[in-house]
CSV table of C-alpha atoms and ligand atoms in Angstrom, one decimal:
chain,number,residue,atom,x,y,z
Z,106,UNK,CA,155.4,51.6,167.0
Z,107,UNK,CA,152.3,53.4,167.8
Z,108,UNK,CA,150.6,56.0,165.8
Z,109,UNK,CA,150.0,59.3,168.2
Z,110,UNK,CA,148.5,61.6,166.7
Z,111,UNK,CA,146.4,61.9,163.0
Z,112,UNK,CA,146.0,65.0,160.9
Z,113,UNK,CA,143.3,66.1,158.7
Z,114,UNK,CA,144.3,69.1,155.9
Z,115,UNK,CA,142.5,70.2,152.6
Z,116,UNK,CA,144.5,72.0,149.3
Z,117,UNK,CA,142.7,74.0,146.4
Z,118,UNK,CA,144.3,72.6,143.5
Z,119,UNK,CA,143.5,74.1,140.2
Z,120,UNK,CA,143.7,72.7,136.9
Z,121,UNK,CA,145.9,74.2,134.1
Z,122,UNK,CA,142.7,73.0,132.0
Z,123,UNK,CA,139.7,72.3,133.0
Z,124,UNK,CA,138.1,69.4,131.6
Z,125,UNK,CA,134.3,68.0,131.6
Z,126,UNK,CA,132.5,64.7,130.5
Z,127,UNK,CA,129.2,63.3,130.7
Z,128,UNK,CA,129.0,63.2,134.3
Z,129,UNK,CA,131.0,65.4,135.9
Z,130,UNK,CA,130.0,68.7,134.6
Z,131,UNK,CA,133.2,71.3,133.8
Z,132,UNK,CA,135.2,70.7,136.4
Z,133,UNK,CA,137.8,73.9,137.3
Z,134,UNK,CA,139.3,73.1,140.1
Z,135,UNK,CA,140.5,69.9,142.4
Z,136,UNK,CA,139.9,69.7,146.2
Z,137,UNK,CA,142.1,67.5,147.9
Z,138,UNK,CA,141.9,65.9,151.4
Z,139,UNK,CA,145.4,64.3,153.3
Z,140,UNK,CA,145.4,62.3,156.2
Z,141,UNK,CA,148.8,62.4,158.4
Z,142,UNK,CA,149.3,59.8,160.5
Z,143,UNK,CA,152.2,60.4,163.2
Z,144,UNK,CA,154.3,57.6,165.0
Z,145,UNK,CA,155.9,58.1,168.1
Z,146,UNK,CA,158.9,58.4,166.8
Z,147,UNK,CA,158.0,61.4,164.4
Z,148,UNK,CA,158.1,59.4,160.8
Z,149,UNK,CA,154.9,60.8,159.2
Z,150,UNK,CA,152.6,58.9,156.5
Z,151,UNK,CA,150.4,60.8,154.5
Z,152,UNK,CA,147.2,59.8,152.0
Z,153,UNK,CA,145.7,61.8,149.8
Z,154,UNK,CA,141.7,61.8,148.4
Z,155,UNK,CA,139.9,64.0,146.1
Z,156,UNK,CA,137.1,65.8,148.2
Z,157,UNK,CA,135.2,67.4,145.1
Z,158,UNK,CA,134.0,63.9,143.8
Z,159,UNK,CA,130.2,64.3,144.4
Z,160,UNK,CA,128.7,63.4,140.8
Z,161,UNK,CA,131.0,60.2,141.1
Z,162,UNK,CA,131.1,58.8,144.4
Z,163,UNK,CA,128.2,61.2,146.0
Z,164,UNK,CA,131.5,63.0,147.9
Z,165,UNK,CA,131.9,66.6,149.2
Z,166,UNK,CA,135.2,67.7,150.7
Z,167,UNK,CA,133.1,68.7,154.0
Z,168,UNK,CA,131.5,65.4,154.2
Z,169,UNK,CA,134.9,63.6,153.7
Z,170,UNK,CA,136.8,65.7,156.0
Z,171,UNK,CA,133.7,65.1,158.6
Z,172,UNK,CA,133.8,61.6,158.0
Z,173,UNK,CA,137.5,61.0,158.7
Z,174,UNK,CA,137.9,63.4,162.0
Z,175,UNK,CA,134.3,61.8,164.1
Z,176,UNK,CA,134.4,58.5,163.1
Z,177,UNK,CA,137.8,57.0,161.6
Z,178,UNK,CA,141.1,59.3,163.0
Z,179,UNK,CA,140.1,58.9,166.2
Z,180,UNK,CA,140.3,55.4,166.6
Z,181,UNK,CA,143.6,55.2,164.7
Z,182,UNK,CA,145.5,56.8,167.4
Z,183,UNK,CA,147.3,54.6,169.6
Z,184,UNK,CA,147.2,51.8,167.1
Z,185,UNK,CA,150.7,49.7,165.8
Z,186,UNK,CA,151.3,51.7,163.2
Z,187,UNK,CA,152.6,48.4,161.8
Z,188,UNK,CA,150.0,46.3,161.8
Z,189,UNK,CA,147.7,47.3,158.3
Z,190,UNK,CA,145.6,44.2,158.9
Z,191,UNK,CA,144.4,45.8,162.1
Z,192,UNK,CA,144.4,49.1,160.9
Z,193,UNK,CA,142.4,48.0,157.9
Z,194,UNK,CA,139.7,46.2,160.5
Z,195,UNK,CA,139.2,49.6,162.3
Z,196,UNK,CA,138.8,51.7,159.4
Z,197,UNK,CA,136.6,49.4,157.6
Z,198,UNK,CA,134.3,49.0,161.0
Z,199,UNK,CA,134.5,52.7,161.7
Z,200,UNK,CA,130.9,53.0,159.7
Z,201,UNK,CA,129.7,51.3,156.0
Z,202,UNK,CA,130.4,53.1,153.4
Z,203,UNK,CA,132.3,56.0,152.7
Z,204,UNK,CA,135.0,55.0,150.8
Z,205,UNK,CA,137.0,58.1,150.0
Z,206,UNK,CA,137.5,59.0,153.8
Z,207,UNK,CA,138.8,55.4,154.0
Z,208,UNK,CA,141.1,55.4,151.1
Z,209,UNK,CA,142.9,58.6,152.2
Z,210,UNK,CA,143.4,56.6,156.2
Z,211,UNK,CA,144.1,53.4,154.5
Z,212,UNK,CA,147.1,55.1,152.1
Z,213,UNK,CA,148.4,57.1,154.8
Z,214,UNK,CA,148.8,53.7,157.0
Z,215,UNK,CA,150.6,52.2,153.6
Z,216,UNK,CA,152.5,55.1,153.5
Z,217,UNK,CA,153.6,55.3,157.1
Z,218,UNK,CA,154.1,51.2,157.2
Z,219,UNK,CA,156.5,51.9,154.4
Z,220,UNK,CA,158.6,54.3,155.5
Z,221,UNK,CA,158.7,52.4,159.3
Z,222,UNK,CA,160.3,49.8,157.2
Z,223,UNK,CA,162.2,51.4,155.1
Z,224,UNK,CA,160.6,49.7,152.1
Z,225,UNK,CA,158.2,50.9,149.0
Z,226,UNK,CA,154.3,50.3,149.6
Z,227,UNK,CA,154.8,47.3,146.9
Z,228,UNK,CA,157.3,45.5,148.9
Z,229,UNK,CA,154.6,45.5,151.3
Z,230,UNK,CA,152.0,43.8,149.1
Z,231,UNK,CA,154.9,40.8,148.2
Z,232,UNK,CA,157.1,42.5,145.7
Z,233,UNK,CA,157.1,44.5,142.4
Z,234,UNK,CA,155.9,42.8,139.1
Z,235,UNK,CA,156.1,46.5,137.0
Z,236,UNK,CA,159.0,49.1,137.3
Z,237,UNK,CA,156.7,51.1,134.6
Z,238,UNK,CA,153.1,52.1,133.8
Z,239,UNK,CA,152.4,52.9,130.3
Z,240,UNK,CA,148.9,54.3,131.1
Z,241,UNK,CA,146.0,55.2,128.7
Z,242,UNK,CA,145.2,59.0,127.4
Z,243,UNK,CA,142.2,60.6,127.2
Z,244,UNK,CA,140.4,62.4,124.2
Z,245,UNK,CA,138.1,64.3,125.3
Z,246,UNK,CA,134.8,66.5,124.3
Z,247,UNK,CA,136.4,68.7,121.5
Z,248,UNK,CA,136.1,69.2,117.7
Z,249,UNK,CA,136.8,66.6,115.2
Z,250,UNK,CA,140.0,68.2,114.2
Z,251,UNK,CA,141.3,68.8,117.6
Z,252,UNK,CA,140.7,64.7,118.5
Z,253,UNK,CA,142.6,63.9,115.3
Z,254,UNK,CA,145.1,66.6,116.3
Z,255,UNK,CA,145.3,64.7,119.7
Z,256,UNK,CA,145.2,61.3,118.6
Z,257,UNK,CA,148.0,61.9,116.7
Z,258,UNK,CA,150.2,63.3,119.8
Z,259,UNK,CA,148.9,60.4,121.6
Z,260,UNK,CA,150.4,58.0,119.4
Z,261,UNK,CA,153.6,59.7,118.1
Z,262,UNK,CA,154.1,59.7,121.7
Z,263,UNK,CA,154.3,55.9,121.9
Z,264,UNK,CA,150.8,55.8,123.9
Z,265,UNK,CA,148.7,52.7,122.9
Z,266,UNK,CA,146.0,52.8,125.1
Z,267,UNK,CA,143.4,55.7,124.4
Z,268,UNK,CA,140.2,56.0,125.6
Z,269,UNK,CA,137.0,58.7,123.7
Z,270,UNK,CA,134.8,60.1,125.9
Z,271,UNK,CA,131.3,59.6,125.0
Z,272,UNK,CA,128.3,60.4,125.8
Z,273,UNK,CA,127.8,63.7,124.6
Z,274,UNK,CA,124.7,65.8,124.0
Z,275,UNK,CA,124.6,63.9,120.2
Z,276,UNK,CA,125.3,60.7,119.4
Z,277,UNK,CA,126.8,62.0,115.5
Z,278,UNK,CA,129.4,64.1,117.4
Z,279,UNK,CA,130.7,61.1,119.2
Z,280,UNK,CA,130.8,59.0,116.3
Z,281,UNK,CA,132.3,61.4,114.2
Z,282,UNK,CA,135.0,61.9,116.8
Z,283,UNK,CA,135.7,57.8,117.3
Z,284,UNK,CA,135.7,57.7,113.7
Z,285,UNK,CA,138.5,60.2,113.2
Z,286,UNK,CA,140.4,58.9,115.6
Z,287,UNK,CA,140.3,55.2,114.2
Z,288,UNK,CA,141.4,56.8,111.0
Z,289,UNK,CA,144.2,58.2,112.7
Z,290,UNK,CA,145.6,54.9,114.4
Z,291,UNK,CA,145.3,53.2,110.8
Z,292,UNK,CA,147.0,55.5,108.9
Z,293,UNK,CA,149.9,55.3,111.6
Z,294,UNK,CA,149.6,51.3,111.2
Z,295,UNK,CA,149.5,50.9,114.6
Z,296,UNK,CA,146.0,49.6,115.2
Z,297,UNK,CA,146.9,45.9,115.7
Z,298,UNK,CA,148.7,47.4,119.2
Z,299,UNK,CA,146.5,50.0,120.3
Z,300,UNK,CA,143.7,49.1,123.1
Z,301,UNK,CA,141.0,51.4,121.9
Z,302,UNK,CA,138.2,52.1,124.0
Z,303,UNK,CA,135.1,54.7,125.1
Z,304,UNK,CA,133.8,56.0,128.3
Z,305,UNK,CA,130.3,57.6,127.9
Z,306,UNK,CA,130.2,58.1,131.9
Z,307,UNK,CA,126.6,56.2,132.1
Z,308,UNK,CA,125.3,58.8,129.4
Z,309,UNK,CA,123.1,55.9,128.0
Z,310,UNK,CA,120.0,53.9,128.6
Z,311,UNK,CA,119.9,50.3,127.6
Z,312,UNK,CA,118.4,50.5,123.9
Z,313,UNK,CA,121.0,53.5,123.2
Z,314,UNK,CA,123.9,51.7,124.1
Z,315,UNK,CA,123.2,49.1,122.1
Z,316,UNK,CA,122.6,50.9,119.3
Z,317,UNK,CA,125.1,53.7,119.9
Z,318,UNK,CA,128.0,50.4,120.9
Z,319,UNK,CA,127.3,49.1,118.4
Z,320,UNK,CA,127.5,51.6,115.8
Z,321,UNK,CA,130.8,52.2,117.5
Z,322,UNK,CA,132.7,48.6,117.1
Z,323,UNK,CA,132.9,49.4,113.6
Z,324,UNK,CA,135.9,51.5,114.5
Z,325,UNK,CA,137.6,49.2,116.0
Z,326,UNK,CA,136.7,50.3,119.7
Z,327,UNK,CA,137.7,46.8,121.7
Z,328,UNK,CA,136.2,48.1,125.3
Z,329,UNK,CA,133.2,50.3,126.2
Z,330,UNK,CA,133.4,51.9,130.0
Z,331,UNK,CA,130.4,52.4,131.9
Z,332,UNK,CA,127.7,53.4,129.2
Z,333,UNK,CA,124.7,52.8,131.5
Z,334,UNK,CA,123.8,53.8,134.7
Z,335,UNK,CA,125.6,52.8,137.7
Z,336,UNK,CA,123.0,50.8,139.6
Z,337,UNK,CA,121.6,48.3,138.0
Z,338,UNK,CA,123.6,45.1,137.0
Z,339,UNK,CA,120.9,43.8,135.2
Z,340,UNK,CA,121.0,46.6,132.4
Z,341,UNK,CA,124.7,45.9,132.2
Z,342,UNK,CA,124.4,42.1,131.3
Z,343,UNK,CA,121.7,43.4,128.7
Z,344,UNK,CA,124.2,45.0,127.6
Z,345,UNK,CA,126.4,42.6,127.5
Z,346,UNK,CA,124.8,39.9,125.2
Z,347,UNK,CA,123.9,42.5,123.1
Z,348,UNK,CA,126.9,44.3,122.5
Z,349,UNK,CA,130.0,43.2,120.7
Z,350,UNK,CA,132.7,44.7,122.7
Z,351,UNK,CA,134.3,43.9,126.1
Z,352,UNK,CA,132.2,46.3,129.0
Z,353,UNK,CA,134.3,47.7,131.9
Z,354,UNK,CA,132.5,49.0,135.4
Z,355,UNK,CA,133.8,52.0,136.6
Z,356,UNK,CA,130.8,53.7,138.4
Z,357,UNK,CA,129.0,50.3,139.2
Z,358,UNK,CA,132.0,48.5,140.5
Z,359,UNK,CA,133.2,50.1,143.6
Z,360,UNK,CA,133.9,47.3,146.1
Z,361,UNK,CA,134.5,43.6,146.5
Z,362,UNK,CA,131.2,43.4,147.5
Z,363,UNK,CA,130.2,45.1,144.3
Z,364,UNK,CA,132.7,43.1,142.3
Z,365,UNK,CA,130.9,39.9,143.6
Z,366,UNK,CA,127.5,40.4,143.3
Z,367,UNK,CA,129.1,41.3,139.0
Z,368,UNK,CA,130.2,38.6,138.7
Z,369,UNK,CA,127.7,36.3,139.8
Z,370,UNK,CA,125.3,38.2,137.7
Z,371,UNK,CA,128.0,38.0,134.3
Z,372,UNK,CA,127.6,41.3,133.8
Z,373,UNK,CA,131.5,42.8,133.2
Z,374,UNK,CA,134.5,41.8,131.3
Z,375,UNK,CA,136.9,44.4,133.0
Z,376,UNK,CA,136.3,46.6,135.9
Z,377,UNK,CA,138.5,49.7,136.7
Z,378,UNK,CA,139.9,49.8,140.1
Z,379,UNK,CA,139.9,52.9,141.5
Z,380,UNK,CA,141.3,53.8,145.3
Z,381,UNK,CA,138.6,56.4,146.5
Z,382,UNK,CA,135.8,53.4,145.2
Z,383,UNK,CA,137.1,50.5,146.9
Z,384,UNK,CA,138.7,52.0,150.2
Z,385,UNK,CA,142.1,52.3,149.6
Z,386,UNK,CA,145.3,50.1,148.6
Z,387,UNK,CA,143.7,46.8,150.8
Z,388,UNK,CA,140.7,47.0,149.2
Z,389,UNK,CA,142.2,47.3,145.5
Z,390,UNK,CA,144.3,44.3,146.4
Z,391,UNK,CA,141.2,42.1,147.1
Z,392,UNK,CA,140.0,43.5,144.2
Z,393,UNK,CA,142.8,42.4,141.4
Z,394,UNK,CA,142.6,38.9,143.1
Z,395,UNK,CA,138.7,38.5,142.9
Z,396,UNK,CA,139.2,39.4,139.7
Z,397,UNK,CA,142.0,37.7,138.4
Z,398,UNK,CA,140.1,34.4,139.8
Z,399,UNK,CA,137.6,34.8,137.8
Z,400,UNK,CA,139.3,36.0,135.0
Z,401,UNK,CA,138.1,39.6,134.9
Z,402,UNK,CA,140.1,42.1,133.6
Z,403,UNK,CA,141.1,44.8,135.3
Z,404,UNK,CA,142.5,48.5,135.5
Z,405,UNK,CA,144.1,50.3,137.7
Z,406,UNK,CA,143.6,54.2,137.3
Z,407,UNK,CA,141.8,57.0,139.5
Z,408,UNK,CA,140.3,60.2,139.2
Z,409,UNK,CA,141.8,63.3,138.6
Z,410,UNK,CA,143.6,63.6,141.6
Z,411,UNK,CA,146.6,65.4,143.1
Z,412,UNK,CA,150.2,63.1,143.0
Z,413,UNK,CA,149.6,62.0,146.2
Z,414,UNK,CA,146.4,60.3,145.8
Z,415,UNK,CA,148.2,58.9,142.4
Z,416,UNK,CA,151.0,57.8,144.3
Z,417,UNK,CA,149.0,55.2,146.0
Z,418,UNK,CA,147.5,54.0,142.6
Z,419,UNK,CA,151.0,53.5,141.2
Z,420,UNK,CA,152.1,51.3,143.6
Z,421,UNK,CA,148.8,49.0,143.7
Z,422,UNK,CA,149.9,48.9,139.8
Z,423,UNK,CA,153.7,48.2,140.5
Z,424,UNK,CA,151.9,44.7,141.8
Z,425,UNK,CA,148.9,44.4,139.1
Z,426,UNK,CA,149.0,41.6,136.3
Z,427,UNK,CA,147.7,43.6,133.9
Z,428,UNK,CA,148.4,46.0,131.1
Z,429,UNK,CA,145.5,48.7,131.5
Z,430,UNK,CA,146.8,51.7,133.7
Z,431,UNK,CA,145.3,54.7,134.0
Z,432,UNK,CA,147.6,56.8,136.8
Z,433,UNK,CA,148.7,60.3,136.0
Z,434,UNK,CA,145.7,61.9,136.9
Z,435,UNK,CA,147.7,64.8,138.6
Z,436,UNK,CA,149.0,66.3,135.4
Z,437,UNK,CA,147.0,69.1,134.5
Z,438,UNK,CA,147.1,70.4,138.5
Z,439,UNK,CA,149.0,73.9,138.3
Z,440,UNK,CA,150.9,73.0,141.4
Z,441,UNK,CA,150.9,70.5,142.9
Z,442,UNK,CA,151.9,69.8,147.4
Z,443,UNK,CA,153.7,66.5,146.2
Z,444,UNK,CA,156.4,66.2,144.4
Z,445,UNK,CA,158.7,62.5,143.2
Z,446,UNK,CA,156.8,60.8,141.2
Z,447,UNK,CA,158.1,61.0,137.3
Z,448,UNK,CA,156.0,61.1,134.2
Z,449,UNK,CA,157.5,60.2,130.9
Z,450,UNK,CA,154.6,61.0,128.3
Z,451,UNK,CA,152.1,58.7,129.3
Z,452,UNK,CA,154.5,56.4,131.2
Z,453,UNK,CA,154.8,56.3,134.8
Z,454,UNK,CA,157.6,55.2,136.9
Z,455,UNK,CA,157.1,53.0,139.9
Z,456,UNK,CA,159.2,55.1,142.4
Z,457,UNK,CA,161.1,53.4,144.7
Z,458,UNK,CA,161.5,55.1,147.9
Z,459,UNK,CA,160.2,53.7,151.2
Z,460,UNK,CA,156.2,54.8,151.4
Z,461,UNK,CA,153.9,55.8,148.5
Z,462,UNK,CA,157.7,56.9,147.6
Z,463,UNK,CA,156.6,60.7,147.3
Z,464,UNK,CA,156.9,63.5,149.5
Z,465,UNK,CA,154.5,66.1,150.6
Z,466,UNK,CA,155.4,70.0,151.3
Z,467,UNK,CA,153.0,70.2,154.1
Z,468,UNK,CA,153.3,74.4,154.3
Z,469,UNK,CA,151.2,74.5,151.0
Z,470,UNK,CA,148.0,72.6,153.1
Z,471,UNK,CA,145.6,73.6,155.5
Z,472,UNK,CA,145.2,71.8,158.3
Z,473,UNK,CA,141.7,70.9,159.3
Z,474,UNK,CA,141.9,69.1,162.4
Z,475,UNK,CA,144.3,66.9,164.5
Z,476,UNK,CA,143.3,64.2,166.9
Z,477,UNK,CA,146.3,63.0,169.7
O,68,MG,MG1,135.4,55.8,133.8
């Protein structure tokens, strides 16, 4: 079955609260970029990507939606729409780089590869090892009392993962609020279950993080994300022998390629996997099993993203061996194109229709540009 014709359509999506941390500035409103792909026989597979991504990935909507229409839809059309180890060669080779505008072609082929065969994306990547994602929440830059207001919620909510954002203007603040929060998961007993970790968004230099991580490990923080900046693997492993907790990449640790040149270096314990990073669903697959074989943990989350875009994260974690999701990133849209995919909490259900297993009201998106 060949694919005849691919789609290109953008959707304002804003927040029901705006959030901000150390890198991304206050961010109001999501901008999100599909990718239709169309067989001849009129099934449809859609990806999603966040276009408004520019402090994390260097991405604009405009230079996404570029990318995809002059140098990767085009060659997609008249392609088996069935054969993702081809498709994945021509998006890949379509130009370096560019990962977002890859990950929304590369879901879209999952999706439509799915739903040709009638089967969920995971069946497609050799079965399902997780029918549910109990994923991490966030506390973010707020008052003392409002993080200890939260962490509660978080926990009487049966979360165990949480994650502080760091980083802020003073260090005290963030200490104060990592502190409050530890209190909070000891006086609910619960801190021999909870996964407690910080992001500070590569807030740091070197010499801070140490001091600042260390400070930090006192409250029982067990993994610190990203505290320095996001080029230099050599201030990470710095970090590393000098720092008693486990370090995830997030920022630094895009591709394989990326992944690789990390490991040889010793510079991680974890990375988080992210779709719009690595490329898409291929690419995060390669990535688990790099790191599985050399025992580097991983996560599996995304950006704040619409359901779509989450949709494809969810099923790369339906097939993950690991515990560390991070995948409702679409919650706090106020409304949302795509619909099917069920939130309990913090828990995520692996859906089970063929595809990403979600659907897309295509009336509420704009369509940018089609190629047939
Ligand atoms: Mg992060």
């Amino acid at each position: 079955m060949k694919i005849k014709n691919v789609s290109v359509y953008t959707c304002l999506q804003p927040l029901k609260i705006p959030f901000s941390h150390a890198s991304s500035g206050l961010v109001t409103n999501l901008e999100g970029v599909y990718v239709k792909l169309e067989a001849e026989d009129g099934t449809a597979g859609f990806g999603e990507v966040r276009g408004n991504c520019s402090y994390f990935t260097g991405d604009t909507t405009g230079a996404v939606v570029s990318t995809i229409c002059s140098a990767i839809a085009p060659k997609m059309v008249g392609q088996d729409a069935e054969n993702l180890n081809v498709l994945h060669q021509i998006i890949e080779e379509s130009l370096v780089g560019n990962t977002a505008a890859k990950a929304a072609c590369d879901c879209a082929a999952y999706d439509l590869a799915g739903k040709l065969a009638g089967k969920p994306v995971y069946e497609l990547l050799g079965g399902k090892l997780n029918d549910r994602l109990p994923s991490e929440e966030n506390i973010p830059f707020m008052t003392v009392e409002e993080a200890e207001k939260r962490a509660e919620e978080i926990i009487d909510s049966g979360c165990r993962f949480i994650k502080v954002r760091v980083g802020g203007q003073q260090f005290r603040y963030d200490e104060e609020r990592v502190s409050a929060v530890w209190d909070v998961i000891r006086s609910r007993g619960v801190q021999d279950e909870v996964v407690y970790s910080v992001d500070a968004n590569q807030a740091w230099n070197t010499r801070e993080a140490i001091r600042n991580l260390n400070r930090l490990a006192e409250y029982g923080v067990t993994i610190a994300e990203q505290p320095v900046h996001y080029n230099s693997p050599i201030r990470l492993k710095e970090l590393k022998e000098n720092c008693p907790m486990k370090l995830f990449g997030d920022e630094c640790v895009a591709t394989v390629e990326d992944l690789a040149r990390y490991i040889e270096m010793g510079a991680v314990d974890g990375i988080h996997i992210k779709l719009i990073k690595c490329g898409g669903i291929y690419n995060a697959v390669r990535l688990m099993n790099l790191a599985k074989a050399h025992e580097i943990e991983y996560m599996i989350g995304g950006m704040d993203e619409g359901m779509m875009a989450v949709a494809a994260a969810v099923q790369c974690g339906a097939v993950a061996e690991t515990k560390l999701f991070e995948v409702h990133g679409h919650v706090r849209i106020k409304a949302d194109a795509t619909s099917g995919l069920v939130v309990h909490g913090s828990v995520v259900e692996v859906p089970d229709g063929p595809g990403l297993g979600v659907t897309v009201r295509e009336e509420m998106l704009k369509k940018v540009f089609s190629a047939i």
